[in-house]
Coordinates of C-alpha atoms in Angstrom, one line a residue:
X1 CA 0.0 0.0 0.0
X2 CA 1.2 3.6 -0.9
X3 CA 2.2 6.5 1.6
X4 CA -1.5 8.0 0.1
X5 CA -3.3 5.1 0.3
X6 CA -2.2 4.2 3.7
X7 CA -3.1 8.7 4.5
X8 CA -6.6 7.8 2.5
X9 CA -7.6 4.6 4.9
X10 CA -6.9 6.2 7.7
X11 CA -9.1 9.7 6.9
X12 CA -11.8 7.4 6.1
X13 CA -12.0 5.8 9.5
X14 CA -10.6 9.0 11.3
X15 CA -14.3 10.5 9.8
X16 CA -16.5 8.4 11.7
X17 CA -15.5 10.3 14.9
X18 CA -16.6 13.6 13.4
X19 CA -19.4 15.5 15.0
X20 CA -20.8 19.1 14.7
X21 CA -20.4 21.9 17.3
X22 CA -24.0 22.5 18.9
X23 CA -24.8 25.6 20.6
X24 CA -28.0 24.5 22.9
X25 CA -25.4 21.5 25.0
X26 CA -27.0 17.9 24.4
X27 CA -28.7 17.2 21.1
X28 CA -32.1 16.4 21.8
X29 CA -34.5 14.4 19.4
X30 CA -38.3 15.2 18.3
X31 CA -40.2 17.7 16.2
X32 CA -40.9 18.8 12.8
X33 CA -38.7 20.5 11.0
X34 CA -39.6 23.0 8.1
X35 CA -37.7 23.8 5.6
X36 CA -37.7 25.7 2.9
X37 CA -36.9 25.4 -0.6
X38 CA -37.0 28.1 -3.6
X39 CA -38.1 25.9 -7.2
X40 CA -40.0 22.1 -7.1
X41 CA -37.9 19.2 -6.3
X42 CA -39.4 17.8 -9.7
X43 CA -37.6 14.7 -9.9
X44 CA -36.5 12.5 -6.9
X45 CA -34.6 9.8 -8.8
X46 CA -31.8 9.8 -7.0
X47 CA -29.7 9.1 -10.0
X48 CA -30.9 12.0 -12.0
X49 CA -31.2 14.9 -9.7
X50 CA -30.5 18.3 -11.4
X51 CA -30.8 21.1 -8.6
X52 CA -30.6 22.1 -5.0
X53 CA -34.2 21.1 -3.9
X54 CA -33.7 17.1 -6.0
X55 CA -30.5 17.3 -4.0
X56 CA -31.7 18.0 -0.6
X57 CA -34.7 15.8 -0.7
X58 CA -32.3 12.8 -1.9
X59 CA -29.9 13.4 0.4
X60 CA -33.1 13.2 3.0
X61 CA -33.9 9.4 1.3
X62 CA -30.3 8.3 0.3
X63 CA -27.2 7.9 1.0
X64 CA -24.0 7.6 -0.7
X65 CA -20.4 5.9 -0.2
X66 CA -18.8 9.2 1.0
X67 CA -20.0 12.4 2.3
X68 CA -18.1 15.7 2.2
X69 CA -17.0 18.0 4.7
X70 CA -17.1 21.4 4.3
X71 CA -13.5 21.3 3.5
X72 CA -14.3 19.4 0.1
X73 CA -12.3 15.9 1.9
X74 CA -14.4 12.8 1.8
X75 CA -15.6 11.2 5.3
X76 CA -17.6 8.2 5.5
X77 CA -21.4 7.7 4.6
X78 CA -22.3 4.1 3.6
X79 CA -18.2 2.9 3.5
X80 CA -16.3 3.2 6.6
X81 CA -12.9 3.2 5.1
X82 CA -11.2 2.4 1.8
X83 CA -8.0 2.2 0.8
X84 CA -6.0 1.8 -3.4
X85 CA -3.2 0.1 -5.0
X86 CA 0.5 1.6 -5.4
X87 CA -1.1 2.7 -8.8
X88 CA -4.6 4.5 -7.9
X89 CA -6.3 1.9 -10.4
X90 CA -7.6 0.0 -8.3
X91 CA -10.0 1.2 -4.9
X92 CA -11.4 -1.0 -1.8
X93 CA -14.4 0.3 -0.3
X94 CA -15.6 -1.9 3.4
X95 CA -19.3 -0.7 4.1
X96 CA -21.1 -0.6 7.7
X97 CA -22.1 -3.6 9.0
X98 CA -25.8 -4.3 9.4
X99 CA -27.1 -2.0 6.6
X100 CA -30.5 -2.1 5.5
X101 CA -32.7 -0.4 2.4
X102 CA -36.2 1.6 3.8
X103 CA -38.0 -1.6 2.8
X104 CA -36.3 -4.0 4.9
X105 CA -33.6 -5.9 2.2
X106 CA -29.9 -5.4 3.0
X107 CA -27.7 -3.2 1.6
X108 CA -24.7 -5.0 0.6
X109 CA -21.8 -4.4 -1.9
X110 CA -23.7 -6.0 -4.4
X111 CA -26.3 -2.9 -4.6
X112 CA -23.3 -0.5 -4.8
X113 CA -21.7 -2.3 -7.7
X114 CA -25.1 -2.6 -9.2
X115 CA -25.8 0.9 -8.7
X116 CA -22.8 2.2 -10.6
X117 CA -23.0 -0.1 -13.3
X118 CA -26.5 2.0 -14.0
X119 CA -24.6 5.1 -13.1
X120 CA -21.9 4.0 -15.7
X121 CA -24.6 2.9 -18.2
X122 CA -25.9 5.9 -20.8
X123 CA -29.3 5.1 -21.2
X124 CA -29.5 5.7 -17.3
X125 CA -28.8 9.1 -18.1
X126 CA -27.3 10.2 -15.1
X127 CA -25.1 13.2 -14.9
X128 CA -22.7 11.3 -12.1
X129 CA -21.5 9.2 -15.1
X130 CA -18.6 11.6 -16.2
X131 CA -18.2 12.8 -12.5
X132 CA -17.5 9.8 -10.3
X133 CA -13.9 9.4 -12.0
X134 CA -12.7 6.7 -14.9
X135 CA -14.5 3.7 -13.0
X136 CA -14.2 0.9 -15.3
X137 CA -16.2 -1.8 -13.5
X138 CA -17.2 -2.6 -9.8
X139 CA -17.8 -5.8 -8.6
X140 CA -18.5 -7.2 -4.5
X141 CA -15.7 -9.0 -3.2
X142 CA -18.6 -10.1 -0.8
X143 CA -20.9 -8.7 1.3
X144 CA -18.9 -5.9 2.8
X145 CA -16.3 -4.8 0.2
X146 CA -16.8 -3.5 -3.3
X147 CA -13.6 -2.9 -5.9
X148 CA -13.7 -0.1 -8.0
X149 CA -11.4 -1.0 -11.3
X150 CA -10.4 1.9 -13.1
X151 CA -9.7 2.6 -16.4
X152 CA -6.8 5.2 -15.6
X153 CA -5.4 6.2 -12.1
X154 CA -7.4 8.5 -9.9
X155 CA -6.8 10.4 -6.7
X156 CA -9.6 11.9 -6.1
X157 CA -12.4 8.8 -6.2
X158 CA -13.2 8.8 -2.5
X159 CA -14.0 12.4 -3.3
X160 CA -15.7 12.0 -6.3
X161 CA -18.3 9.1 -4.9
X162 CA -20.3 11.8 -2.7
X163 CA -21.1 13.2 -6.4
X164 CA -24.9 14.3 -5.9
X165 CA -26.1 12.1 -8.2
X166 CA -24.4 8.4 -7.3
X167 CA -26.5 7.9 -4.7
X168 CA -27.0 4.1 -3.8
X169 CA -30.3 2.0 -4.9
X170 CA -31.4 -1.6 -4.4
X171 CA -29.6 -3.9 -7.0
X172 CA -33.3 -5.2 -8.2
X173 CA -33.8 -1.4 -9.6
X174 CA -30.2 -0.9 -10.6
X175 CA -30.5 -3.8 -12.8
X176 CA -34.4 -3.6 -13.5
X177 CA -37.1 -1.3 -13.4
X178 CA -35.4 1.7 -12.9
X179 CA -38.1 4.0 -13.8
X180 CA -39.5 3.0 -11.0
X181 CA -37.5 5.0 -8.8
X182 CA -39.4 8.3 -10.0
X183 CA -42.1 7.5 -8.3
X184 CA -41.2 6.0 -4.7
X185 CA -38.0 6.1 -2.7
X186 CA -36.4 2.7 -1.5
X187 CA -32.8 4.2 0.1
X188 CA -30.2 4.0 3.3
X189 CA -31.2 7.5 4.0
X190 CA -31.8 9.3 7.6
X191 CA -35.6 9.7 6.3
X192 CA -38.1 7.5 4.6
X193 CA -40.6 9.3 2.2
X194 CA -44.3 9.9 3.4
X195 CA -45.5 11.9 1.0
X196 CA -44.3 13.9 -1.8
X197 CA -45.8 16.9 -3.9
X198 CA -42.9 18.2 -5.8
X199 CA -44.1 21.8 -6.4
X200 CA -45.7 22.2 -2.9
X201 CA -44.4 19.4 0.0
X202 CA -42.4 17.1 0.4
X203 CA -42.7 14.7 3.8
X204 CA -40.0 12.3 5.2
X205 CA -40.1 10.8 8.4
X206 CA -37.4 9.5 10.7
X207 CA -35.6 6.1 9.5
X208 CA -35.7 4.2 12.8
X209 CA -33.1 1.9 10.9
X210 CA -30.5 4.5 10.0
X211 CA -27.1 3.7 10.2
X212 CA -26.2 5.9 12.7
X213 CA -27.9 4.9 16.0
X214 CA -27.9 8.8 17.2
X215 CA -29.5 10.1 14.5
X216 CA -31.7 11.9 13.1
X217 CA -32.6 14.0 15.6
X218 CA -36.0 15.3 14.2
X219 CA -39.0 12.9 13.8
X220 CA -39.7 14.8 10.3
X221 CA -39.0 17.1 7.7
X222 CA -41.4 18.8 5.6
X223 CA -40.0 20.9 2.7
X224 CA -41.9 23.6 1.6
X225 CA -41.8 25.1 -2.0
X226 CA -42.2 28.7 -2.3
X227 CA -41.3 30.2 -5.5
X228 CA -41.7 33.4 -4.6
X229 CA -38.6 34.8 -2.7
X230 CA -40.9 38.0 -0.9
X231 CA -43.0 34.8 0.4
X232 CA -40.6 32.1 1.6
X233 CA -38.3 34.8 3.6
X234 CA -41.9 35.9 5.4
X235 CA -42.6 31.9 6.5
X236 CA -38.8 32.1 8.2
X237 CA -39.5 35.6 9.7
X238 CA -43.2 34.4 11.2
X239 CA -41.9 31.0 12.4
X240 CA -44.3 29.1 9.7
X241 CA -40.8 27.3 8.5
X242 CA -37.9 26.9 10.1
X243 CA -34.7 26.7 7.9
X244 CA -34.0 28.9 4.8
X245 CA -31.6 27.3 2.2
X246 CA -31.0 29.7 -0.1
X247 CA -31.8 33.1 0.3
X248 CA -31.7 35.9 -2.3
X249 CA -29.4 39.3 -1.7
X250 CA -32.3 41.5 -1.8
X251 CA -33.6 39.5 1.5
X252 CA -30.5 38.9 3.1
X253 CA -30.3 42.5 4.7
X254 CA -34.7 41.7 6.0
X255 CA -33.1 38.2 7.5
X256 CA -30.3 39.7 9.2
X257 CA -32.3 42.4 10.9
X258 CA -35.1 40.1 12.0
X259 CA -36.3 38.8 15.1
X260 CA -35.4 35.4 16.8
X261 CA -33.8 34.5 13.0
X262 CA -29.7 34.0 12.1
X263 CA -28.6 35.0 8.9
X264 CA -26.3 32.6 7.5
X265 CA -23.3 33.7 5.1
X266 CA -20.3 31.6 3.8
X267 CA -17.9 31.8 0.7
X268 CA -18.1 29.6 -2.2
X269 CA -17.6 28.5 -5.6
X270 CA -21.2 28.9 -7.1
X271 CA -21.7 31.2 -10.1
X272 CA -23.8 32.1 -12.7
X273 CA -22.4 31.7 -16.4
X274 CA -23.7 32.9 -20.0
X275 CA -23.7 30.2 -22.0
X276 CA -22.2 30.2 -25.8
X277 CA -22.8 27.3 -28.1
X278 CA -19.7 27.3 -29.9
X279 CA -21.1 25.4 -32.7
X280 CA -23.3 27.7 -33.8
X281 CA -22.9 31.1 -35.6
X282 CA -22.1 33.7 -34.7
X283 CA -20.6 32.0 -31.3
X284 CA -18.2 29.7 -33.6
X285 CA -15.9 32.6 -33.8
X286 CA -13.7 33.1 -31.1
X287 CA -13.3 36.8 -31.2
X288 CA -16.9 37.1 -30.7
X289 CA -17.1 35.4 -27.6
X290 CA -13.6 37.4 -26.4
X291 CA -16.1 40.6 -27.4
X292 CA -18.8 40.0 -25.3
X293 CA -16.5 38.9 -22.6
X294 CA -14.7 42.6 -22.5
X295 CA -17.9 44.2 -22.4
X296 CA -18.5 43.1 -19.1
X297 CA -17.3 44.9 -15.5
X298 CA -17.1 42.3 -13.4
X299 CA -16.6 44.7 -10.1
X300 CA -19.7 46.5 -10.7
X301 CA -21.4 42.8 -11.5
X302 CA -20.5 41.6 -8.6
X303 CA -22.4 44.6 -7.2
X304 CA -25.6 44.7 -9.1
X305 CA -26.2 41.2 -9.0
X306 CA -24.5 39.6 -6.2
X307 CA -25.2 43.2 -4.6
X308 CA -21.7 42.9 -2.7
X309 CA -22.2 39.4 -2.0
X310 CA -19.5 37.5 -3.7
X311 CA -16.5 38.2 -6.3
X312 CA -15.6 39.1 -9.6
X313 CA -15.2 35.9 -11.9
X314 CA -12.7 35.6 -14.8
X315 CA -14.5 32.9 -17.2
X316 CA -12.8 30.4 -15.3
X317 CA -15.4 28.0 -13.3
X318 CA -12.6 27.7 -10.3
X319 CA -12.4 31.2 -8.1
X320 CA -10.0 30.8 -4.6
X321 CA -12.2 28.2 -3.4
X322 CA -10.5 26.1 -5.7
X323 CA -7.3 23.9 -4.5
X324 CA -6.0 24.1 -8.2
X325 CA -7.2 27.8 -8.9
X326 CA -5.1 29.9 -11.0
X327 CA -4.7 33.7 -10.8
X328 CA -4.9 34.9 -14.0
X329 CA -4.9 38.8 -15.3
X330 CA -8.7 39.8 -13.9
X331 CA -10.4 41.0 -17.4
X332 CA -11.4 44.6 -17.5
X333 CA -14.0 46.1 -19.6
X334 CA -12.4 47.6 -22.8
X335 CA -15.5 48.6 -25.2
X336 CA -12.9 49.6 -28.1
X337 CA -11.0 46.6 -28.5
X338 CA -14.5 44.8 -28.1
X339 CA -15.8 46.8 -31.2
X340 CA -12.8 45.6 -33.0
X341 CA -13.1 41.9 -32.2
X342 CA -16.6 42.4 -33.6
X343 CA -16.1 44.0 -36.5
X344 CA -13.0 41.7 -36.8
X345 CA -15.7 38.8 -37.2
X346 CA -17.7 40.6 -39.5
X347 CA -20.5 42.7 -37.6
X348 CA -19.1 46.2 -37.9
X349 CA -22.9 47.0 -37.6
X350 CA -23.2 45.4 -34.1
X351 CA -24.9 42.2 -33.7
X352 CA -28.0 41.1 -32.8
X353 CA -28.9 38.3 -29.8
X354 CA -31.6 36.7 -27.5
X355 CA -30.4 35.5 -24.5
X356 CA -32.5 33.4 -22.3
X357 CA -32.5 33.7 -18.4
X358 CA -34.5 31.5 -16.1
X359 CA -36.9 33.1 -13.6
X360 CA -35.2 31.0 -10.7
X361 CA -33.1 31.9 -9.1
X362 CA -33.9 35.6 -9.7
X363 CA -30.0 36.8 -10.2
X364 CA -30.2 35.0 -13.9
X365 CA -32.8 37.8 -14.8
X366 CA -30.7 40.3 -13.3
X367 CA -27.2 38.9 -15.1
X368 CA -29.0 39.3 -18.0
X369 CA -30.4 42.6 -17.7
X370 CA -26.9 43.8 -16.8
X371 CA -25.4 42.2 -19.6
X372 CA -27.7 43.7 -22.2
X373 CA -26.7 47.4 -20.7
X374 CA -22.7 46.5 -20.9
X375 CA -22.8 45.3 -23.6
X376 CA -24.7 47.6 -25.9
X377 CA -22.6 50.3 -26.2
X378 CA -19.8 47.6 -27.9
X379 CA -22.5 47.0 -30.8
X380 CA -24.4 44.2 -28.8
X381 CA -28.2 44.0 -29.1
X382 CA -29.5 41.9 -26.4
X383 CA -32.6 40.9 -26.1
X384 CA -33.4 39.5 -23.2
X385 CA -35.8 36.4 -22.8
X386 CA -37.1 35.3 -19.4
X387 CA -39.0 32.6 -18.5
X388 CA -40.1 29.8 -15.9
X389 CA -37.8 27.9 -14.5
X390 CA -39.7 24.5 -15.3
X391 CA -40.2 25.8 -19.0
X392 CA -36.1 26.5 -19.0
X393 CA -35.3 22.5 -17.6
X394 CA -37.3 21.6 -20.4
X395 CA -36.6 23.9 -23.5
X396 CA -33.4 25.6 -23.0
X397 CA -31.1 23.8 -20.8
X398 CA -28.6 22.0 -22.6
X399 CA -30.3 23.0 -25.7
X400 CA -29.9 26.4 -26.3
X401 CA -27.8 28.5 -27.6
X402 CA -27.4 31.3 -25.9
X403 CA -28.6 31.7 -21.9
X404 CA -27.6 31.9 -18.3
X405 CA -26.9 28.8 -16.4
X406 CA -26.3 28.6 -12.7
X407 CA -23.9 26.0 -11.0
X408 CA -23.1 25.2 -7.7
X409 CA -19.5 24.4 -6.5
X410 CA -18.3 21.4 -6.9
X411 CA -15.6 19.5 -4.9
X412 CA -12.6 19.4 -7.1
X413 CA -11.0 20.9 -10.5
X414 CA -11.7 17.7 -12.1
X415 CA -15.5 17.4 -11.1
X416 CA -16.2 21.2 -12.2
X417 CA -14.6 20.6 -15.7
X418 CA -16.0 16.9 -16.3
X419 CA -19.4 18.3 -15.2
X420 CA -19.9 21.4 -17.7
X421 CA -16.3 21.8 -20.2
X422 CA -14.6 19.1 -21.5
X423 CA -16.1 17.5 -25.1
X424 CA -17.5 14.2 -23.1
X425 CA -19.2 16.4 -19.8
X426 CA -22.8 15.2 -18.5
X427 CA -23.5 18.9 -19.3
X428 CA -21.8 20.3 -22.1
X429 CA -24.0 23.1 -22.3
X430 CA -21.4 25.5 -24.8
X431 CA -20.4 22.2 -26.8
X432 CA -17.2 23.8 -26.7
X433 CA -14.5 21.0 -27.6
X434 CA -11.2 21.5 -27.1
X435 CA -8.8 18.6 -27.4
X436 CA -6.1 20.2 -25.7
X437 CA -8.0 21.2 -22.4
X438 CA -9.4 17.4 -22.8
X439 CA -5.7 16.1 -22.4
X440 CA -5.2 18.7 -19.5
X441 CA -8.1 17.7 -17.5
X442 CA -7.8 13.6 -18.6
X443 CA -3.6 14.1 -17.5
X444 CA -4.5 16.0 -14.1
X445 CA -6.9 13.2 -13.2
X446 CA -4.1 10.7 -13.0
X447 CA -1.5 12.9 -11.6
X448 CA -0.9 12.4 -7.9
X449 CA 2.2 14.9 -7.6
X450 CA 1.1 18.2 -6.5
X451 CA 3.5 20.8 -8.7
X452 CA 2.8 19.1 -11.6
X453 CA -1.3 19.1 -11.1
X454 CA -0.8 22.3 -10.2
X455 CA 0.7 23.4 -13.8
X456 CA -2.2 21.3 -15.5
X457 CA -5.3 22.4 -14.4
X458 CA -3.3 26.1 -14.8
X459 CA -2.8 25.4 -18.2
X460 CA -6.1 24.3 -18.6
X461 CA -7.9 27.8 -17.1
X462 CA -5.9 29.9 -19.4
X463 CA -7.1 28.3 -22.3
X464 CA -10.8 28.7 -20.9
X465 CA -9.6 32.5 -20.2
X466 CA -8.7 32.9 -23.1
X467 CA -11.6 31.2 -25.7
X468 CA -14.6 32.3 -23.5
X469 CA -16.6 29.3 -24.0
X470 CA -18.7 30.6 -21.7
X471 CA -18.8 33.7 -19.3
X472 CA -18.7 33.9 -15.9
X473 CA -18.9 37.5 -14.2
X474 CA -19.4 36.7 -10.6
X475 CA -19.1 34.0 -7.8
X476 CA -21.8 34.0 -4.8
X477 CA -21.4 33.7 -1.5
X478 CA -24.2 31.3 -0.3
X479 CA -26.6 33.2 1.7
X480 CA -29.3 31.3 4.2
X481 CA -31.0 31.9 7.3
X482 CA -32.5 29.9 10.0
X483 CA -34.9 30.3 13.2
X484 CA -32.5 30.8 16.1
X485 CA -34.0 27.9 18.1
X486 CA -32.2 25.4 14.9
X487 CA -29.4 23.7 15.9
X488 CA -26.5 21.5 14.6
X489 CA -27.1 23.3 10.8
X490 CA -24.7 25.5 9.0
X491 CA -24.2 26.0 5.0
X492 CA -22.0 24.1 3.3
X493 CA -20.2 25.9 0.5
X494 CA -21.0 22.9 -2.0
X495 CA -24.7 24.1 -1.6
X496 CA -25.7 20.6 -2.4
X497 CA -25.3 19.5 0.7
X498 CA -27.2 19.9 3.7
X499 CA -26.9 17.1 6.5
X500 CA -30.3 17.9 8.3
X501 CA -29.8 14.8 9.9
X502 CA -27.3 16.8 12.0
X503 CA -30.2 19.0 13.0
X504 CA -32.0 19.2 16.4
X505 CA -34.4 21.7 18.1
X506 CA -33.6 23.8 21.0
X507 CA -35.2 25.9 23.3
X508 CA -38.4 28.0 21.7
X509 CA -39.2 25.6 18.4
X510 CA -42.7 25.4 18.1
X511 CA -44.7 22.4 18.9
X512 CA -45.9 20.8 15.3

């Protein structure tokens, strides 16, 4: 065994003794807990979630292998340790003893092979298959180990596992009707379903088989959908819900000065991007992309839509969140040398656009809105097209060709590229394809020493810097709020994660 493997067995059992900081002394079980989400948790497949609410409510039903801690390391969910081979090809993974599924069947090393040979299979179409790592094939050793074979080395697959959408399902789904796992929940999960309306309630009740004896604290969790901002910070304020996930910049300020609530505020990766498909005209040239991108101040962006909450992005998905982040030249608005690019490309008579923006989360709108203005004075004419999120899932996403997307962070370099920028990503949104950042990103992924990871994911954002596949103004800092009588819960600068199990009731919660 390696010097990293040996270091990578021993954080995975050295998590199992990790426990939050509570303010209220002894954690105490019972209640209801509300919370509240922004947007429907429209699909609760756990191998196809797309946003923040599917996330939450399948963390609620699911587990996975690993979990992350707020410092983006892996620490044990379902597997207890694991340890690799001298060349990262090949990874061990020793789940609990005793597990069982909601319905009564055990959880054994057989569903988790099962489960990622779905992942792994395209017509599953699940985004974790280009963001769990080069897994080859998995297979149970017996009932308590699963291999991972992989088809290149990889340090980062203990990491990579806690992926939001590789939770672990029954083998009989995994390898049968998997459909059927739209319309029920059968997971390892702190919470078993009771009832779900995805654009109004969702209901899950304590697993009294969970695989932590301790917890959950609360007997339930109800999560609320309100998608109207104005609305869901009023519930928090009047004590009708309890926990605030996300909350918008123009009610942060109304949170913080409010009564019995505590405003929550942490840095993070997440951004909001404008979207190029660089197969289609006029976006296939390059210098119309680099146009648009010096059009934009990203100070004053920060400002107007982050409204000081955050930093100025670079068209780089990675800020200083980022292990592997490189600092590269901050782009400054320069309206001549973007009229020459464009007329460069052939539009000395400016250029006309649409640009699609979501409704939800309302800073999409505002991107947008502040994009036309900055723009328009370099010969851009923006038209900007809003609409329901639900109508944007189904029409635009991954379909159109021009429109604002909105990402959380994710847990490494390689995850953030796999998901949305190399040719082969689950979400390829710009269909930007270039071979020479797909080498970078492939040659990172098996490269353990850190100077020379380092210089490849470097090389890699400067060639995103500089072709603008897509561009990205801003990075939020995640913004929440909860009732001051919550314990144990805290944001997690993933956004994807939430660990409500970890969350108890002190003094003052209301009887439910």
């Amino acid at each position: 065994m390696t010097e990293l493997s040996r270091r990578l067995l021993l954080a995975g059992a050295a998590g199992l003794a990790s426990r939050p900081a509570f303010a209220q002394g002894t954690p105490r079980r019972g209640g209801v807990l509300r919370v509240s989400v922004d947007q429907a948790a429209s699909v609760i497949h756990p191998l196809r979630t797309r946003v923040n609410p599917e996330y939450l409510v399948t963390e609620l039903l699911y587990s996975n292998l690993t979990r992350l801690r707020p410092d983006m390391t892996a620490e044990p969910d379902l597997a207890t340790e694991w340890s690799a081979n001298d060349a990262l090809t090949e990874w061990r993974f020793t789940l609990r003893d005793g597990l069982v599924f909601h319905d009564g069947s055990p959880c054994t090393a057989a569903d988790v092979a099962a489960t990622f040979r779905a992942i792994l299979d395209p017509r599953t179409a699940s985004p974790a298959r280009t963001n769990v790592g080069p897994i080859a094939a998995t297979e149970a050793l017996d009932a308590r180990t699963v291999l991972f074979r992989l088809s290149a080395p990889y340090a980062d697959l203990p990491v990579a596992l806690a992926y939001t959408a590789a939770r672990i399902i029954p083998a009989r789904f995994a390898a049968g009707d998997l459909d059927a796992l739209a319309r029920q929940a059968v997971g390892t999960g702190p919470f078993k379903l009771v009832s779900y309306e995805p654009d109004r309630r969702i209901v899950v009740a304590r697993n009294e088989r969970y695989h932590d004896p301790e917890r959950p604290y609360v007997d339930r969790v109800e999560v609320m959908v309100f998608p109207d901002s104005t609305a869901e910070t009023s519930a928090l304020i009047s004590g009708d819900t309890d926990i605030l996930t996300t909350a918008g910049q123009g009610e942060f300020p109304r949170l913080s000065s409010a009564r019995g609530v505590t405003a929550l505020r942490t840095p993070s990766g997440q951004f909001l991007n404008v979207n190029m498909d660089c197969t289609q005209a006029p976006f296939t040239d390059i210098r119309v992309r680099q146009a648009l991108a010096l059009t934009v101040d990203r100070a004053a962006m920060v400002g107007f839509v982050a409204q000081g909450f955050g930093t100025p992005g670079n068209d780089v998905p990675m800020n200083l969140a980022y292990h592997f982040h490189k600092e590269l030249p901050l782009k400054r608005a320069n309206i001549a040398e973007a009229r020459r690019l464009l007329a460069a490309a052939g539009h000395p008579n400016g250029l006309d656009l649409t640009l699609v923006a979501s409704e939800n989360p309302g800073t999409r709108t505002q991107l947008a809105v502040a994009m036309r203005e900055m723009a328009r004075p370099a010969g851009f004419r923006i038209n900007v097209q809003t609409m329901p999120h639900a109508t944007y899932l189904d029409q635009v996403w991954k379909k159109g060709a021009f429109y604002v997307g909105f990402y959380n962070m994710q847990p490494t370099a390689d995850a953030i590229f796999s998901l949305l920028y190399t040719s082969d990503s689950a979400w390829n949104e710009t269909r930007w394809n270039n071979q020479r950042f797909d080498a970078l990103v492939r040659e990172a992924r098996v490269t353990t020493e850190e100077a020379k990871r380092r210089g490849l994911y470097g090389e890699a954002q400067q060639l995103m810097h500089e072709e603008v596949p897509s561009i990205i103004p801003a990075f939020f800092d995640l913004l929440g709020a909860r009732r001051d009588y919550v314990q144990g819960y805290v944001l997690h600068p993933r956004a994807a994660v939430f660990r409500l199990e970890q969350v108890w009731l002190g003094n003052g919660a209301p009887r439910r």
